[in-house]
Short mmCIF file of C-alpha atoms in Angstrom, two decimals:
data_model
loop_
_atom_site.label_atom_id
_atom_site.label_comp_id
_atom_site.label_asym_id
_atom_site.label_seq_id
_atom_site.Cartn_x
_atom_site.Cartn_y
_atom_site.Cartn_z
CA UNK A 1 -11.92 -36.22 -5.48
CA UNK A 2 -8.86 -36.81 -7.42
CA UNK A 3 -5.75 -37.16 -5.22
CA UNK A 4 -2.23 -35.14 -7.51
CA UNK A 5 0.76 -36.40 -6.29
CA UNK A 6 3.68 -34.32 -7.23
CA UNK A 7 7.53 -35.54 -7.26
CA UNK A 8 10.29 -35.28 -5.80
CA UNK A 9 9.33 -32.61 -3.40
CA UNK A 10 12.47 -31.00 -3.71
CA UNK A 11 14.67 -30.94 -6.75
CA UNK A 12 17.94 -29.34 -6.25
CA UNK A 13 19.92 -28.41 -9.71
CA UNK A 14 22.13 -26.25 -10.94
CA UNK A 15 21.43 -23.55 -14.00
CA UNK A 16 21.87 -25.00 -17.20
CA UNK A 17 20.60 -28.46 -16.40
CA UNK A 18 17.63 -30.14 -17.26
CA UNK A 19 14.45 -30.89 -14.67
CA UNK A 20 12.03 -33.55 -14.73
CA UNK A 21 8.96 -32.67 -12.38
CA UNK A 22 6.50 -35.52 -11.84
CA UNK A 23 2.59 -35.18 -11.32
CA UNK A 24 0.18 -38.78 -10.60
CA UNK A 25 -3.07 -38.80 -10.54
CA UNK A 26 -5.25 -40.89 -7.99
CA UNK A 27 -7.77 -41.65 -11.23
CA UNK A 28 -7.30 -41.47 -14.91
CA UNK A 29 -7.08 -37.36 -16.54
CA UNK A 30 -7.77 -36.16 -19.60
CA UNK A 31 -5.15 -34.56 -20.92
CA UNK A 32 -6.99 -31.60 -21.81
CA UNK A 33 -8.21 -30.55 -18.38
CA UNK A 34 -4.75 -30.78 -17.09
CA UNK A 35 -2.14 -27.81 -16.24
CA UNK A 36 1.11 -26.76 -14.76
CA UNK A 37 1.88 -23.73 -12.74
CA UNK A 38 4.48 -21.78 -11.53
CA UNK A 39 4.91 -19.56 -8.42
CA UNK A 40 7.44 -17.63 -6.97
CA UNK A 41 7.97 -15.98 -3.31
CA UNK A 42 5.06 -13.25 -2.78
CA UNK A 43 3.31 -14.13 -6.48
CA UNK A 44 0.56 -15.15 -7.54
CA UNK A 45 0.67 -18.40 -9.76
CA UNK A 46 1.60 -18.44 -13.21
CA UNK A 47 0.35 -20.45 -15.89
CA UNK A 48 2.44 -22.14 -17.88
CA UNK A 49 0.79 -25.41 -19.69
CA UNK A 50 -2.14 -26.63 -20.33
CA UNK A 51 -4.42 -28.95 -22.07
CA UNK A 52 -1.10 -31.22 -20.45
CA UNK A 53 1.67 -29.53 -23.58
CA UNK A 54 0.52 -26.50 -24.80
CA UNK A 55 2.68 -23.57 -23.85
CA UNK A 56 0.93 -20.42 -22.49
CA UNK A 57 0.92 -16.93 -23.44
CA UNK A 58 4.73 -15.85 -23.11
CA UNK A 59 6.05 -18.84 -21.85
CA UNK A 60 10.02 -19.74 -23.04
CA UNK A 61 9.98 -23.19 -25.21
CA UNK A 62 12.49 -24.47 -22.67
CA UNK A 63 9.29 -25.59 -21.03
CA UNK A 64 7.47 -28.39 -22.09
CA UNK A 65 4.49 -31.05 -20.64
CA UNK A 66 3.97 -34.24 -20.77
CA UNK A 67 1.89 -37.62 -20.28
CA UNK A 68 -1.73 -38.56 -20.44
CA UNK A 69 -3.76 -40.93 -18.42
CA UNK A 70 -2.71 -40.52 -14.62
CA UNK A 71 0.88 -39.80 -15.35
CA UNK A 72 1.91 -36.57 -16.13
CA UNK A 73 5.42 -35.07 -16.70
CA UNK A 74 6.90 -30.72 -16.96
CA UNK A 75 10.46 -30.93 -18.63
CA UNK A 76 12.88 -27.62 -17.86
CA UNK A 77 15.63 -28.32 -20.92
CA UNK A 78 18.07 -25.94 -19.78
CA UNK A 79 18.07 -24.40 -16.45
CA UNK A 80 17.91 -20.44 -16.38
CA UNK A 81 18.18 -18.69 -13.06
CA UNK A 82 14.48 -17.36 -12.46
CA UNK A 83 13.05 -20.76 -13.27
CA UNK A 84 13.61 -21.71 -9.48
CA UNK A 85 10.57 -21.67 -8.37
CA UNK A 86 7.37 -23.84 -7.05
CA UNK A 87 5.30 -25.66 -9.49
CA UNK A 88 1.87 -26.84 -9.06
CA UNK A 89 0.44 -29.18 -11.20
CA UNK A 90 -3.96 -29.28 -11.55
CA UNK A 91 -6.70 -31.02 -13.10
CA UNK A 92 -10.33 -30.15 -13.90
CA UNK A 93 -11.48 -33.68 -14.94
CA UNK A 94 -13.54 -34.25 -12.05
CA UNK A 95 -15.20 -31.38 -9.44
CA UNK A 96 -13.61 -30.36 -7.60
CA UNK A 97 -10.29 -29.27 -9.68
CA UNK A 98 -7.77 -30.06 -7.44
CA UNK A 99 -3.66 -28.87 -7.61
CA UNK A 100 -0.84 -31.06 -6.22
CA UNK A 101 0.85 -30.47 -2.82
CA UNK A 102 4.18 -28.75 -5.43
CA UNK A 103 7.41 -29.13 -6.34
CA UNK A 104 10.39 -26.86 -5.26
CA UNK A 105 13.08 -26.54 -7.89
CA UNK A 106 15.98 -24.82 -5.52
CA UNK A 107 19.39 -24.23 -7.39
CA UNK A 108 21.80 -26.50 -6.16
CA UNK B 1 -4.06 -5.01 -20.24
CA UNK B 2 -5.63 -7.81 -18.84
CA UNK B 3 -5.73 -7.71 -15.17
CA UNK B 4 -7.55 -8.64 -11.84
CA UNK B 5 -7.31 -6.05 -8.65
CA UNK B 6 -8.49 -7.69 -5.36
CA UNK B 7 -9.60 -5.55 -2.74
CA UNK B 8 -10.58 -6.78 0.65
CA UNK B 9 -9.29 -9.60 3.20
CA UNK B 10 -7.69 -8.54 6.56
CA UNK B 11 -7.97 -9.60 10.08
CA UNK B 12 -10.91 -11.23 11.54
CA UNK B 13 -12.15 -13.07 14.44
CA UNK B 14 -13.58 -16.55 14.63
CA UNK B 15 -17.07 -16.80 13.77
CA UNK B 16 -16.68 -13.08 12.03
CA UNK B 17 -17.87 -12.33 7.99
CA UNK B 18 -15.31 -10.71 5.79
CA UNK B 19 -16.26 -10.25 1.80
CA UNK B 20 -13.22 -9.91 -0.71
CA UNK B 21 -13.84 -8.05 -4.19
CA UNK B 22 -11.87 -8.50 -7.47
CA UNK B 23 -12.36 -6.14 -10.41
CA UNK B 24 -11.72 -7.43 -13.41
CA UNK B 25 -10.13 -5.33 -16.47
CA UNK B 26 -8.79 -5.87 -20.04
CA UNK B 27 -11.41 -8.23 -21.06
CA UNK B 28 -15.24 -9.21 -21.42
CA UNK B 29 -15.98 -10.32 -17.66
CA UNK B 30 -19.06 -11.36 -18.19
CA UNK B 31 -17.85 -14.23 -20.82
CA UNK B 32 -15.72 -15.89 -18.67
CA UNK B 33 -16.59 -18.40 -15.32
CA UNK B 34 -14.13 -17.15 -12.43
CA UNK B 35 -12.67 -18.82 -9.47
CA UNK B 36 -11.30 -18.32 -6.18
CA UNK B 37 -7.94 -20.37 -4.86
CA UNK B 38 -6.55 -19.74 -1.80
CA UNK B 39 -2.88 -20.71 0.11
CA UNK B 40 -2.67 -21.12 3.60
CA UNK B 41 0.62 -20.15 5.25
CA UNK B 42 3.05 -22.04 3.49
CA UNK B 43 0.70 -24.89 1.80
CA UNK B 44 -0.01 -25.57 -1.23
CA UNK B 45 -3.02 -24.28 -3.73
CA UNK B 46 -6.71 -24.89 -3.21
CA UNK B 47 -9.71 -23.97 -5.12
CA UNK B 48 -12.51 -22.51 -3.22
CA UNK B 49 -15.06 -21.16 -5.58
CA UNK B 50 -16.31 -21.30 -8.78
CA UNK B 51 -19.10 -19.42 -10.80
CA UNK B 52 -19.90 -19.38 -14.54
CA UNK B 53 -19.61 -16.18 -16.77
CA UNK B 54 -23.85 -15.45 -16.22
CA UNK B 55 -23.76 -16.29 -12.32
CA UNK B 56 -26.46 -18.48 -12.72
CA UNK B 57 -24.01 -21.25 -11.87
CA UNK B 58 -21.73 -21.48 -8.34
CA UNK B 59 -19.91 -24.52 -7.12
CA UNK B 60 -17.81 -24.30 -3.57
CA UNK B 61 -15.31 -26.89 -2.26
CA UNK B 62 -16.94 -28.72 0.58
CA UNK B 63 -14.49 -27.11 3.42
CA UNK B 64 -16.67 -23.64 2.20
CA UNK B 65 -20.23 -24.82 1.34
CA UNK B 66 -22.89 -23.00 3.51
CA UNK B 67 -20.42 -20.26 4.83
CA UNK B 68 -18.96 -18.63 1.86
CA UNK B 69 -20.62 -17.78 -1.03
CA UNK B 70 -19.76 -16.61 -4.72
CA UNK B 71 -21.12 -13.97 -6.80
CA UNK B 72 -20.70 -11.64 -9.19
CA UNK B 73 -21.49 -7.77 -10.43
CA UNK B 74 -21.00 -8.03 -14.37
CA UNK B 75 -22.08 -4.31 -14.74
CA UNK B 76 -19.22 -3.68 -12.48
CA UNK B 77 -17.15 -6.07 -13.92
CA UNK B 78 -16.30 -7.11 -10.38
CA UNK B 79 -15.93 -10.62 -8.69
CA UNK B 80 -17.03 -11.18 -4.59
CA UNK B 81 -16.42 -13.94 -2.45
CA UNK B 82 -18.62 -13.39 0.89
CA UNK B 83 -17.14 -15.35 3.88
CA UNK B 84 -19.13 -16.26 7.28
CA UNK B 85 -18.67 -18.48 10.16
CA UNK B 86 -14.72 -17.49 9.60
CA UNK B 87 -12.10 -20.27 11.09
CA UNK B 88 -8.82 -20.83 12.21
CA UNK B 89 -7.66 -23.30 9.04
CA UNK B 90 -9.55 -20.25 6.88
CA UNK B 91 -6.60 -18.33 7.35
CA UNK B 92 -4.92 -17.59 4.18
CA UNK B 93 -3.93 -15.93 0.84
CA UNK B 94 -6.69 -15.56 -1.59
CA UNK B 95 -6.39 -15.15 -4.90
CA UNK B 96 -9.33 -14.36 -7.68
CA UNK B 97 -8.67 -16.16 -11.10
CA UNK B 98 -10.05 -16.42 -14.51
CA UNK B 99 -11.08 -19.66 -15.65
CA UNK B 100 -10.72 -20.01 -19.87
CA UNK B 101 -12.45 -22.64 -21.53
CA UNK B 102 -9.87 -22.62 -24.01
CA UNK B 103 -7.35 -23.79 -22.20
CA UNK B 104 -9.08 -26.61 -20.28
CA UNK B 105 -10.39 -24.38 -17.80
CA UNK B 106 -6.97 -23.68 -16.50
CA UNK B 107 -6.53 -20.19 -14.87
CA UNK B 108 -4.55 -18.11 -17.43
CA UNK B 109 -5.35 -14.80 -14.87
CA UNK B 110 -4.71 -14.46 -11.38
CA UNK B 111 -5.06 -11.44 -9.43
CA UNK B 112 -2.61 -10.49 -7.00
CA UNK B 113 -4.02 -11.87 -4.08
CA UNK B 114 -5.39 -11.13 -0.28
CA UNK B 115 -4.14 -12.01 3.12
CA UNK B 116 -6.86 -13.29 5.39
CA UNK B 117 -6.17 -13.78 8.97
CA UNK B 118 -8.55 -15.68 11.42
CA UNK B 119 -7.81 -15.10 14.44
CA UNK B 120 -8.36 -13.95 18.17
#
């Protein structure tokens, strides 16, 4: 099973400023099994990249993804106020597809 | 509009069966594999279920295999996840999701999810 392993665990920031959420893999992805979520209190997840930097459906370009291999990277450019959130990220390279333990972005 | 409408879930005791449902709307069901991820209280995302567009295929997560199983109705357009031998760490929110080749398999739908509560 690949292991994610999401960082920081917390990121506190303010609106307006840039986030840098961090997603390792235990084995070597490829980039177009790979995806970032996000989820807010009482929702279900939302997607927001895959194939590891294409934007979904709807999404703002504020968001963008990152990285190949087993290191993976979701850039916020400019904080807006109902980006804080959780975000997951998830791979499908091997079986089972497995998610990392999140990230919460809290406003600062 | 595209959209998944679970039905189901509740409060059950240990060792009790529970089956959750998920219509699906907006699109062709029937050419798309579908999924089931659930939260426990608090945690983080897991993937429980799997099963290709036809049904012919099914893959659980080994915490599942042998007590819940996945099907589906495509004349109904409807999803099921049937869960026996209910535990404790079962306890949690599922939620019914379409997988999309097209985007790596990534789940572009979710529906809006079911509380299940194992407990005496």
């Amino acid at each position: 099973e690949i292991v994610l392993t999401q960082s920081p665990g917390t990121l506190s920031l303010s609106p307006g400023e840039r986030a840098t959420l961090s997603c390792r893999a235990s084995q070597s992805v490829s980039s177009t099994y790979f995806a970032w979520y996000q989820q807010k209190p009482g929702q279900a997840p939302r997607l927001l990249i895959y194939g590891a930097s294409s934007r979904a459906a709807g999404i703002p370009d504020r968001f963008s993804g990152s990285g190949s291999g087993t290191d993976f990277t979701l850039t916020i450019s400019r904080l807006e106020p109902e980006d804080f959130a959780v975000y997951y990220c998830q791979q499908y390279a091997g079986s089972p597809r497995t998610f990392g333990q999140g990230t919460k972005l809290e406003i600062k | 509009e595209v959209q998944l409408l679970q039905s189901g879930g509740g409060l059950i005791q240990p060792g009790g069966s529970l089956r959750l449902s998920c219509a699906a709307s907006g699109f062709s069901f029937s050419n798309y594999a579908m999924s089931w991820v659930r939260q426990a209280p608090g945690k983080g995302l897991q993937w429980v279920s799997g099963i290709s567009g036809s049904g012919g295929n099914t893959h659980h997560a080994d915490s599942v295999k042998g007590r819940f199983t996945v099907s589906r109705d495509n004349s109904k357009n409807t999803l099921l996840l049937q869960m026996n031998s209910l535990r404790a760490e079962d306890t949690a929110t599922y939620y019914c999701a379409k997988d999309d080749i097209r985007f790596g398999w990534a789940f572009d739908i979710w529906g809006q999810g079911t509380t299940v509560i194992v407990s005496a």
